[in-house]
Each structure stands twice: as C-alpha cells, then as structure tokens.
mmCIF file of N, CA and C in Angstrom:
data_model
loop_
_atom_site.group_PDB
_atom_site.id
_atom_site.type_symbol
_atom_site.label_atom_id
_atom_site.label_comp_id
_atom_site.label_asym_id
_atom_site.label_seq_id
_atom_site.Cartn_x
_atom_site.Cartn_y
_atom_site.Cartn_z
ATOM 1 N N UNK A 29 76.316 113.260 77.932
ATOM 2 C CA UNK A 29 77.264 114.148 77.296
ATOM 3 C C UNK A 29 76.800 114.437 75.884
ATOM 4 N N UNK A 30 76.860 115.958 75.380
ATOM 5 C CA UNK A 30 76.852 115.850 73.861
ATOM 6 C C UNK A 30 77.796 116.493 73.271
ATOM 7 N N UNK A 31 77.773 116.474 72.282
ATOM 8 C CA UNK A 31 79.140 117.209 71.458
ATOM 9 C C UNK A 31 79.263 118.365 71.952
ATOM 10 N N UNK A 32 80.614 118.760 72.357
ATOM 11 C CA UNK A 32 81.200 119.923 73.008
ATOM 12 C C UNK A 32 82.065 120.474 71.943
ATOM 13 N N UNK A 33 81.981 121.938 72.051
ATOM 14 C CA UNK A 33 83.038 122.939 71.039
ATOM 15 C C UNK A 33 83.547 123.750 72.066
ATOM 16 N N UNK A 34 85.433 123.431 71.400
ATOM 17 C CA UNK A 34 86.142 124.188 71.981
ATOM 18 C C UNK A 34 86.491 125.236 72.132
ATOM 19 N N UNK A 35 86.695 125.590 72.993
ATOM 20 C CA UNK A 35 86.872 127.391 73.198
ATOM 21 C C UNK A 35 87.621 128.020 71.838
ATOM 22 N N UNK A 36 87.211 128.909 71.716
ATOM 23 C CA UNK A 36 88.128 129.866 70.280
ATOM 24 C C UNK A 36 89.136 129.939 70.547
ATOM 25 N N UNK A 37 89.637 130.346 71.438
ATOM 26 C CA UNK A 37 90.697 130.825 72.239
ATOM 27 C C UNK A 37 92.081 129.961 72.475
ATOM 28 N N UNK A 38 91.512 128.558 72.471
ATOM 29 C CA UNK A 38 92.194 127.404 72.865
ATOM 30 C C UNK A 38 93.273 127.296 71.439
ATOM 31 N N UNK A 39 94.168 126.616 71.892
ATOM 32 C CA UNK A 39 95.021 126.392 70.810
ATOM 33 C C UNK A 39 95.770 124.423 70.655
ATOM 34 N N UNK A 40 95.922 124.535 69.609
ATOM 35 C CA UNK A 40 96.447 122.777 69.640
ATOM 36 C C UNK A 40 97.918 122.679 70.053
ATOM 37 N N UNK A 41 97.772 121.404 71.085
ATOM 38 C CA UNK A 41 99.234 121.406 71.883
ATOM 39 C C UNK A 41 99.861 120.487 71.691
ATOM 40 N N UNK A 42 99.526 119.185 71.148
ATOM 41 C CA UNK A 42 99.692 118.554 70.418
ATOM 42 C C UNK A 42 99.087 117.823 69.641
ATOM 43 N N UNK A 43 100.323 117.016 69.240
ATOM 44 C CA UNK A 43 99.057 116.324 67.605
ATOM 45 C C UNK A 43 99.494 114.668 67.656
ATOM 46 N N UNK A 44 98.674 113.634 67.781
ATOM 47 C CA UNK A 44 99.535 112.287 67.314
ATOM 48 C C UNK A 44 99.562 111.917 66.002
ATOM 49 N N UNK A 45 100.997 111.090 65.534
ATOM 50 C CA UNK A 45 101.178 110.575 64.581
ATOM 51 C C UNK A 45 99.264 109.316 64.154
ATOM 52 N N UNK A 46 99.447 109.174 62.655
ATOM 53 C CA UNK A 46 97.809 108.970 62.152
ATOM 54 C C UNK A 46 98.604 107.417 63.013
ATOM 55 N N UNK A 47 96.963 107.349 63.312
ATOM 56 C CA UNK A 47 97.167 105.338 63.798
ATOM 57 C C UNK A 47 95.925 104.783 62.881
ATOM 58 N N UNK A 48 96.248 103.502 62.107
ATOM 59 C CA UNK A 48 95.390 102.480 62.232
ATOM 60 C C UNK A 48 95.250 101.258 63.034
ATOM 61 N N UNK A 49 94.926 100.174 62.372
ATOM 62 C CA UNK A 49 94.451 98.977 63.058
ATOM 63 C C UNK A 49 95.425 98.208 63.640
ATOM 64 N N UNK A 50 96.744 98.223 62.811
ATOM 65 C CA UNK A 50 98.110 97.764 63.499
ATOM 66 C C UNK A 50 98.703 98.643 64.280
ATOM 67 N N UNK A 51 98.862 99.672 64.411
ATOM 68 C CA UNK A 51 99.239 100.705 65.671
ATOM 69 C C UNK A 51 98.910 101.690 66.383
ATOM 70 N N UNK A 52 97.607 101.394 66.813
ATOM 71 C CA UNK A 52 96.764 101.762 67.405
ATOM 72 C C UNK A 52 97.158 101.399 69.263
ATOM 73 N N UNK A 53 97.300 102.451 69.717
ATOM 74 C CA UNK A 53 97.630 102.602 71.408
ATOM 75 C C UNK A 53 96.696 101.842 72.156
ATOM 76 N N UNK A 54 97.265 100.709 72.759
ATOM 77 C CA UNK A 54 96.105 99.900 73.269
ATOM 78 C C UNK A 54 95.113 100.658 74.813
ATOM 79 N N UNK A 55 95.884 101.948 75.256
ATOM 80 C CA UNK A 55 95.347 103.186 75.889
ATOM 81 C C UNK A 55 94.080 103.487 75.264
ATOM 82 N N UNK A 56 93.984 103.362 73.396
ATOM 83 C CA UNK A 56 93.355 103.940 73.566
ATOM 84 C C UNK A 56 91.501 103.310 73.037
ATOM 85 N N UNK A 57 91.722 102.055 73.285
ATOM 86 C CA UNK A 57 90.859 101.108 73.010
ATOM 87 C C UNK A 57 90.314 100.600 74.037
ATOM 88 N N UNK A 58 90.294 101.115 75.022
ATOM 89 C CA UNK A 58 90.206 100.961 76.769
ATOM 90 C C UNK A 58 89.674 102.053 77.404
ATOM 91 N N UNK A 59 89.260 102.001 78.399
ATOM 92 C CA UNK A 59 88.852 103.646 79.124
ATOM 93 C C UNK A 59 90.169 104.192 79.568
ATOM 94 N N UNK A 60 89.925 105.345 79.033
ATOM 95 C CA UNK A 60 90.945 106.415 79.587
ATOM 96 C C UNK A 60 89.742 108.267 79.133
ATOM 97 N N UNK A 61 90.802 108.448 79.916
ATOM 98 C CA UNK A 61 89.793 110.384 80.065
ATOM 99 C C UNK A 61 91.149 111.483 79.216
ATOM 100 N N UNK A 62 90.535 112.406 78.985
ATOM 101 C CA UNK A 62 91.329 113.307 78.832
ATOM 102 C C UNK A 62 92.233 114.140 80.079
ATOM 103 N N UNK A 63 93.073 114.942 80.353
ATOM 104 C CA UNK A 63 93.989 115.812 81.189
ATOM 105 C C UNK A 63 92.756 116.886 81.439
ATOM 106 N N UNK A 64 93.007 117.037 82.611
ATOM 107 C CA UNK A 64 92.086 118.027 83.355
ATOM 108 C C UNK A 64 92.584 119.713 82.201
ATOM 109 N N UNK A 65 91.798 119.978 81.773
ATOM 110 C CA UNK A 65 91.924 121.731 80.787
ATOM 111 C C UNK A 65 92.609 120.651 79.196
ATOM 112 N N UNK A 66 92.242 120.063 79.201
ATOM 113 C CA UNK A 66 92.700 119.319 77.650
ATOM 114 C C UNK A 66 91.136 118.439 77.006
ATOM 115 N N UNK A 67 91.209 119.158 76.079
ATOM 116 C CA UNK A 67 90.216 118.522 74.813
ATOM 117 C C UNK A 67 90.615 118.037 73.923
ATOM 118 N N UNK A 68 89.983 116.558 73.962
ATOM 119 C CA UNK A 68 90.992 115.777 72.624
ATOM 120 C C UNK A 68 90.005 115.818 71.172
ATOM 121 N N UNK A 69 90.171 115.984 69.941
ATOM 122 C CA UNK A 69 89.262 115.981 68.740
ATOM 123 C C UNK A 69 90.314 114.737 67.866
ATOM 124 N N UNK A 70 89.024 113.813 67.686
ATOM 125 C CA UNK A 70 89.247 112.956 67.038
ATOM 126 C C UNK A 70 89.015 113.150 65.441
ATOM 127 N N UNK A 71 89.979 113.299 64.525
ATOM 128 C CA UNK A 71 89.982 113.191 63.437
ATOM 129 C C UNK A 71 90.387 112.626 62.592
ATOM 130 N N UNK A 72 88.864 111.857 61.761
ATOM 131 C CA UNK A 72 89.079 110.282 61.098
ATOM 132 C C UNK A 72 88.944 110.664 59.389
ATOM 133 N N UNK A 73 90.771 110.577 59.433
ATOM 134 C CA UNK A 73 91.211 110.283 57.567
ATOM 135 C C UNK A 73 90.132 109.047 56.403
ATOM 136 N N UNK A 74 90.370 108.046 57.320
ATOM 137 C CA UNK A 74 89.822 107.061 56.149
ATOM 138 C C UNK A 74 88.881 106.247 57.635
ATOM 139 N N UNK A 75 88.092 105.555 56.337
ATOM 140 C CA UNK A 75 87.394 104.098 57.430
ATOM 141 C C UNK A 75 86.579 105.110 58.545
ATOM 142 N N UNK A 76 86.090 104.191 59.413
ATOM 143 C CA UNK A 76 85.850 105.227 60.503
ATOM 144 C C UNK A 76 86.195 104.717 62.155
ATOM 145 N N UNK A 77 85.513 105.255 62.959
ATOM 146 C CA UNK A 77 85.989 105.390 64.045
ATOM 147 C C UNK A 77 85.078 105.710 65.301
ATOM 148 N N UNK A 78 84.558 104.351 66.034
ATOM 149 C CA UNK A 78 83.191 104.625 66.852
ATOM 150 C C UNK A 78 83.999 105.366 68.299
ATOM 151 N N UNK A 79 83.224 105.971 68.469
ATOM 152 C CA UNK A 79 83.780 106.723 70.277
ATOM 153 C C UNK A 79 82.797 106.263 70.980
ATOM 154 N N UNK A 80 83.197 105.663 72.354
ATOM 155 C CA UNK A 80 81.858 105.821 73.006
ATOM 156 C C UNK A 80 82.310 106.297 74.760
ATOM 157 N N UNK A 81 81.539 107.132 74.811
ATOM 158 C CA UNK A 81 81.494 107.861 76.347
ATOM 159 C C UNK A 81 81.104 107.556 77.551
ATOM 160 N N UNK A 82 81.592 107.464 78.606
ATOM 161 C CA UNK A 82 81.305 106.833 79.583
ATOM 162 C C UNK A 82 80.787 107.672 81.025
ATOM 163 N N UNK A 83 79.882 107.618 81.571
ATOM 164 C CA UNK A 83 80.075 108.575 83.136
ATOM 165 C C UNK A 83 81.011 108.004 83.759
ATOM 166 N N UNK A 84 81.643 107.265 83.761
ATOM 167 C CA UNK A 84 82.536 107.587 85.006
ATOM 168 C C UNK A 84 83.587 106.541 84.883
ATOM 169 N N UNK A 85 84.319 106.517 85.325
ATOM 170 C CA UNK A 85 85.774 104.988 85.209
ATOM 171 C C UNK A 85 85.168 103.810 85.110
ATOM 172 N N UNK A 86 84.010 103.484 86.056
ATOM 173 C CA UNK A 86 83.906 102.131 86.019
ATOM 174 C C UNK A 86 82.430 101.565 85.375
ATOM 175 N N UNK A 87 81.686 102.804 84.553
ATOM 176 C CA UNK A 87 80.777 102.059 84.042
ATOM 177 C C UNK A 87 81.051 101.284 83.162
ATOM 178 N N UNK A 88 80.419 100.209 82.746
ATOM 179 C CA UNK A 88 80.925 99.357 81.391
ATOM 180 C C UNK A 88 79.974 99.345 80.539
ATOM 181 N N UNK A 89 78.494 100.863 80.740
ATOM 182 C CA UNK A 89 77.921 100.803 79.169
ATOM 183 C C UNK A 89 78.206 102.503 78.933
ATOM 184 N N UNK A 90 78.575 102.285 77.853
ATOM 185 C CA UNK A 90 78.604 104.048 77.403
ATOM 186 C C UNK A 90 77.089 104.546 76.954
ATOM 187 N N UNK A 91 77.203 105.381 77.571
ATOM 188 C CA UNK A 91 76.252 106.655 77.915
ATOM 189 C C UNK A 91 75.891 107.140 76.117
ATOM 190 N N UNK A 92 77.402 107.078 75.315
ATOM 191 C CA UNK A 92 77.550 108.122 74.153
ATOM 192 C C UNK A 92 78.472 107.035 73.320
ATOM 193 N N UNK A 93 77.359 107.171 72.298
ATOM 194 C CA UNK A 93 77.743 106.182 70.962
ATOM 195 C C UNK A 93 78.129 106.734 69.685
ATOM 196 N N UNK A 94 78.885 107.298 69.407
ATOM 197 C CA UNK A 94 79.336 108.473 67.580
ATOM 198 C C UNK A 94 80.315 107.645 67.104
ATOM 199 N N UNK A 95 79.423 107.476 65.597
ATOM 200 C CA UNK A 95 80.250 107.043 64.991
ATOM 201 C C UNK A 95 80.783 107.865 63.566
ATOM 202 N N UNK A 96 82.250 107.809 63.841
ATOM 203 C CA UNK A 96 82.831 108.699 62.995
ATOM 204 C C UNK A 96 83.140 108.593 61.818
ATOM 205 N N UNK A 97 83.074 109.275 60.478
ATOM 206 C CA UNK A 97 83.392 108.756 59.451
ATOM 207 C C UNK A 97 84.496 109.588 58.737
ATOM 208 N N UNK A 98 85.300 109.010 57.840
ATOM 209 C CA UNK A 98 86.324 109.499 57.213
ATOM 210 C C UNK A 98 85.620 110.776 57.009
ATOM 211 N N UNK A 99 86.852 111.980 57.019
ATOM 212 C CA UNK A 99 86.495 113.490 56.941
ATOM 213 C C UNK A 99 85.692 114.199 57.612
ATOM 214 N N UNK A 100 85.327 113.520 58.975
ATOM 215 C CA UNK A 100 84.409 113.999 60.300
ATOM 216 C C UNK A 100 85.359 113.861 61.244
ATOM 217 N N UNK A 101 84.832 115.198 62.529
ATOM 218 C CA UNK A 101 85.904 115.056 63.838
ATOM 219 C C UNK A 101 84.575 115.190 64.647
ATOM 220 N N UNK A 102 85.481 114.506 65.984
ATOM 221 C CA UNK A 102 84.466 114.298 67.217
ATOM 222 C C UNK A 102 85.096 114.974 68.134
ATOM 223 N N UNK A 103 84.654 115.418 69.184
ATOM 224 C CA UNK A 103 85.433 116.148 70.147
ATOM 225 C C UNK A 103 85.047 115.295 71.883
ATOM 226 N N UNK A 104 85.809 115.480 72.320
ATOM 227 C CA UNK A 104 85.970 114.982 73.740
ATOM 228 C C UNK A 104 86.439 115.280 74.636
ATOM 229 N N UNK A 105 85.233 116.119 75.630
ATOM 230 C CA UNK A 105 85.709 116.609 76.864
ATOM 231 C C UNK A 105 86.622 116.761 78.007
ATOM 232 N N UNK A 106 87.473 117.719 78.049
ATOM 233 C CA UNK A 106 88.703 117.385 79.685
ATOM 234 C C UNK A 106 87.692 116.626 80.442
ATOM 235 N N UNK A 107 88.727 115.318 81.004
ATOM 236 C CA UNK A 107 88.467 114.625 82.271
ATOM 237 C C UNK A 107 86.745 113.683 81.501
ATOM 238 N N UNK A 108 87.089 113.292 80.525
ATOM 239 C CA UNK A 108 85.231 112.539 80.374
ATOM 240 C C UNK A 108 86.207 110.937 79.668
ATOM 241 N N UNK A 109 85.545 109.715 80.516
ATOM 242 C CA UNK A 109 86.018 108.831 80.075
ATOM 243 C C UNK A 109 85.506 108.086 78.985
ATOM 244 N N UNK A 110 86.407 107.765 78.246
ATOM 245 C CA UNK A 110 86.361 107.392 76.940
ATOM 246 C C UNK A 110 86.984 106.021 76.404
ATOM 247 N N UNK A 111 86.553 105.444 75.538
ATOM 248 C CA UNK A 111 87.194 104.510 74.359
ATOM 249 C C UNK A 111 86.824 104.543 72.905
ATOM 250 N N UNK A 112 88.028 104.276 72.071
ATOM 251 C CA UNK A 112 87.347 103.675 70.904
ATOM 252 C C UNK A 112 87.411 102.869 70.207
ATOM 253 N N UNK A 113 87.017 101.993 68.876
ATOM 254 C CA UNK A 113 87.124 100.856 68.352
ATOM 255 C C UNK A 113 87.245 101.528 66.780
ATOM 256 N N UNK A 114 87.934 100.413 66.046
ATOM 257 C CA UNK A 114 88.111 100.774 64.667
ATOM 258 C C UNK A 114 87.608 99.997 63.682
ATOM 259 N N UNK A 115 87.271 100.488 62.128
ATOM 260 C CA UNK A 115 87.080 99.950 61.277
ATOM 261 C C UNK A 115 88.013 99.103 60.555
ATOM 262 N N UNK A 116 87.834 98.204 60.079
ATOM 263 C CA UNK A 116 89.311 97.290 59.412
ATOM 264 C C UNK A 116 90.543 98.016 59.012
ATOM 265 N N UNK A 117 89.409 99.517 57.909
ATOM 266 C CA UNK A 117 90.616 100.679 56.974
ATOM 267 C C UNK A 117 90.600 101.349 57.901
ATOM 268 N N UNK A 118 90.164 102.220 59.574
ATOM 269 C CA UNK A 118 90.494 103.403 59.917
ATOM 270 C C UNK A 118 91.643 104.022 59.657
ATOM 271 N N UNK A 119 92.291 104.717 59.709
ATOM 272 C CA UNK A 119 93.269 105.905 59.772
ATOM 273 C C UNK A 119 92.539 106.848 60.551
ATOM 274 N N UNK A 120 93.198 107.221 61.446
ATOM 275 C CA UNK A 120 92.763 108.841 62.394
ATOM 276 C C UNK A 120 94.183 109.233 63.206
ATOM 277 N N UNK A 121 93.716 110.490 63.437
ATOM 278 C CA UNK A 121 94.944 110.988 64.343
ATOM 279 C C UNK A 121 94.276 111.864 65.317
ATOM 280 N N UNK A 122 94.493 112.364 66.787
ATOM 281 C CA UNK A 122 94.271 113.044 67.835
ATOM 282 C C UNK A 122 94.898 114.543 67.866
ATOM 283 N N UNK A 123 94.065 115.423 67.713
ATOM 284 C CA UNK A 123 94.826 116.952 68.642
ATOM 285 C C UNK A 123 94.356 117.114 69.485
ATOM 286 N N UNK A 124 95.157 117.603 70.772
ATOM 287 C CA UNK A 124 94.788 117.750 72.082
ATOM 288 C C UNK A 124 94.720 119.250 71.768
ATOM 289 N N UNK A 125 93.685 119.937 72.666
ATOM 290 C CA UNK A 125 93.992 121.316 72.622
ATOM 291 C C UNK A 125 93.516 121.728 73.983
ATOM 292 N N UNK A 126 94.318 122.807 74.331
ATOM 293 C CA UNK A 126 94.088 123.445 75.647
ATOM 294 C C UNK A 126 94.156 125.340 75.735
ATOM 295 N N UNK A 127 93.906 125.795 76.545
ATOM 296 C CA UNK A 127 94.115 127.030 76.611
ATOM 297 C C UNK A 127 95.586 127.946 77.313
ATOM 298 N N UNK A 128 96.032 127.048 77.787
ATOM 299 C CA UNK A 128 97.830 126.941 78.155
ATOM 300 C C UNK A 128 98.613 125.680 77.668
ATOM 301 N N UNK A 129 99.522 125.988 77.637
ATOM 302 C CA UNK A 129 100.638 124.822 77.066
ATOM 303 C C UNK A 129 100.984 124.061 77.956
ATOM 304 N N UNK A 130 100.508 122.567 77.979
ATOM 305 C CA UNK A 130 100.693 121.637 78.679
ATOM 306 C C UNK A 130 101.636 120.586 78.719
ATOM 307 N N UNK A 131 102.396 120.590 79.761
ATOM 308 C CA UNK A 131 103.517 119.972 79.937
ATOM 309 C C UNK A 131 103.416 118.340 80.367
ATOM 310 N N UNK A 132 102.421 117.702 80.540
ATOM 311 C CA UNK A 132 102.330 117.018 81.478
ATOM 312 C C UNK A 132 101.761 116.083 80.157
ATOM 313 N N UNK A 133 100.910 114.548 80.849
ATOM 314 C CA UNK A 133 100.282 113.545 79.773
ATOM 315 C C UNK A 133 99.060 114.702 79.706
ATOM 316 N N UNK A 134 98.423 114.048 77.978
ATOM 317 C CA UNK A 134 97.234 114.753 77.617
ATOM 318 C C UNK A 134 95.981 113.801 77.888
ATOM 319 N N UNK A 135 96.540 112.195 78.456
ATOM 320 C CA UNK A 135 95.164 111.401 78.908
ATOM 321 C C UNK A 135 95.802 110.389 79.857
ATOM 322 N N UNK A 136 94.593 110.491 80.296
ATOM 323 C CA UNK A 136 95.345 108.870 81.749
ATOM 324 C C UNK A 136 94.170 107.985 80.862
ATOM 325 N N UNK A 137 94.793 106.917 81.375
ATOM 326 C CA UNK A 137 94.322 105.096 81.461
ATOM 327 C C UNK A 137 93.769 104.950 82.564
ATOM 328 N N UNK A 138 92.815 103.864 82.867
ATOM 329 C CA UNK A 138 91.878 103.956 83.669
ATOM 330 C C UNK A 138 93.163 103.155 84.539
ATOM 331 N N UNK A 139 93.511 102.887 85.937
ATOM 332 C CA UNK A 139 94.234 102.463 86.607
ATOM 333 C C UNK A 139 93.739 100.567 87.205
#
C-alpha cells in the first residue's frame, strides 16, 4: 500500500473528538479496517503517531510503517486493515471522509 489521496469530490462525514494516551479507543490500537467507500486521515496535533498497514485481517507483520508527526496527516484506505500506537504526548483526531453520507460505523474491529 502507499499513500492514497482522496477524491476532491469526497467530503468529511465525520470527525472524532482529539484522543491521547489515556483515551485512546482500544479499536483503535488493534486491527480494524475502514467502512467499505470511507477514508480515514489521521491527523496528529502534538507527539506523534505510528500507523502500520496490514494485507489482510490476520497478518501480524505490517506491510506499511508511517510514522506521523505533530502537524502531518496520513491517510487510510476504505476496507485496508490497520493499527496504531502512540507517543507518550500524542494528541490526534480522525476524519472519515466519503463521497455520500454515511449512516452506518466508519470502521470495524477485526472480529
């Protein structure tokens, strides 16, 4: 996988509240993928923020290693499984964006 840019067209559907090291979604420190037509962009306020990419649910080495730094965004493909880990200071927050307004979750957990 390499860095993907989202369609122009696409618009942000939602946004999460900033997480650091104490409330941080344990979803999202684990494999989970994005919603099939949903692109998530990771954008890291302070500290930083490693992503790493996976082919498929059950590999356990990522393919894709970025590491993010305060005032950098990463982007992450509909349906590509993912985790990430934090720096002591991270702060970041998630926009999902899609090209219709999505009603449904914007990521599953690996089951």
């Amino acid at each position: 996988m390499s860095h993907q840019i989202i369609p122009n067209h696409w618009k942000i559907q939602r946004s999460t509240p900033f997480f650091n090291q104490e409330n941080v979604p344990a979803a999202l420190l684990s494999h989970h993928n994005t919603a099939e037509g949903v692109f998530g962009q990771l954008c890291v306020m302070q500290g930083s923020v490693t992503y790493y990419g996976f082919a498929s649910e059950h590999a356990k080495t990522p393919e894709v290693e970025i590491v993010i730094q305060a005032g950098q965004f990463a982007t992450s493909p509909p349906q590509y499984w993912h985790k990430v880990s934090l720096s002591e200071d991270a702060q970041f927050h998630i926009n999902f964006w899609s090209e219709t307004e999505q009603h449904g979750k914007m990521f599953h957990a690996r089951s």
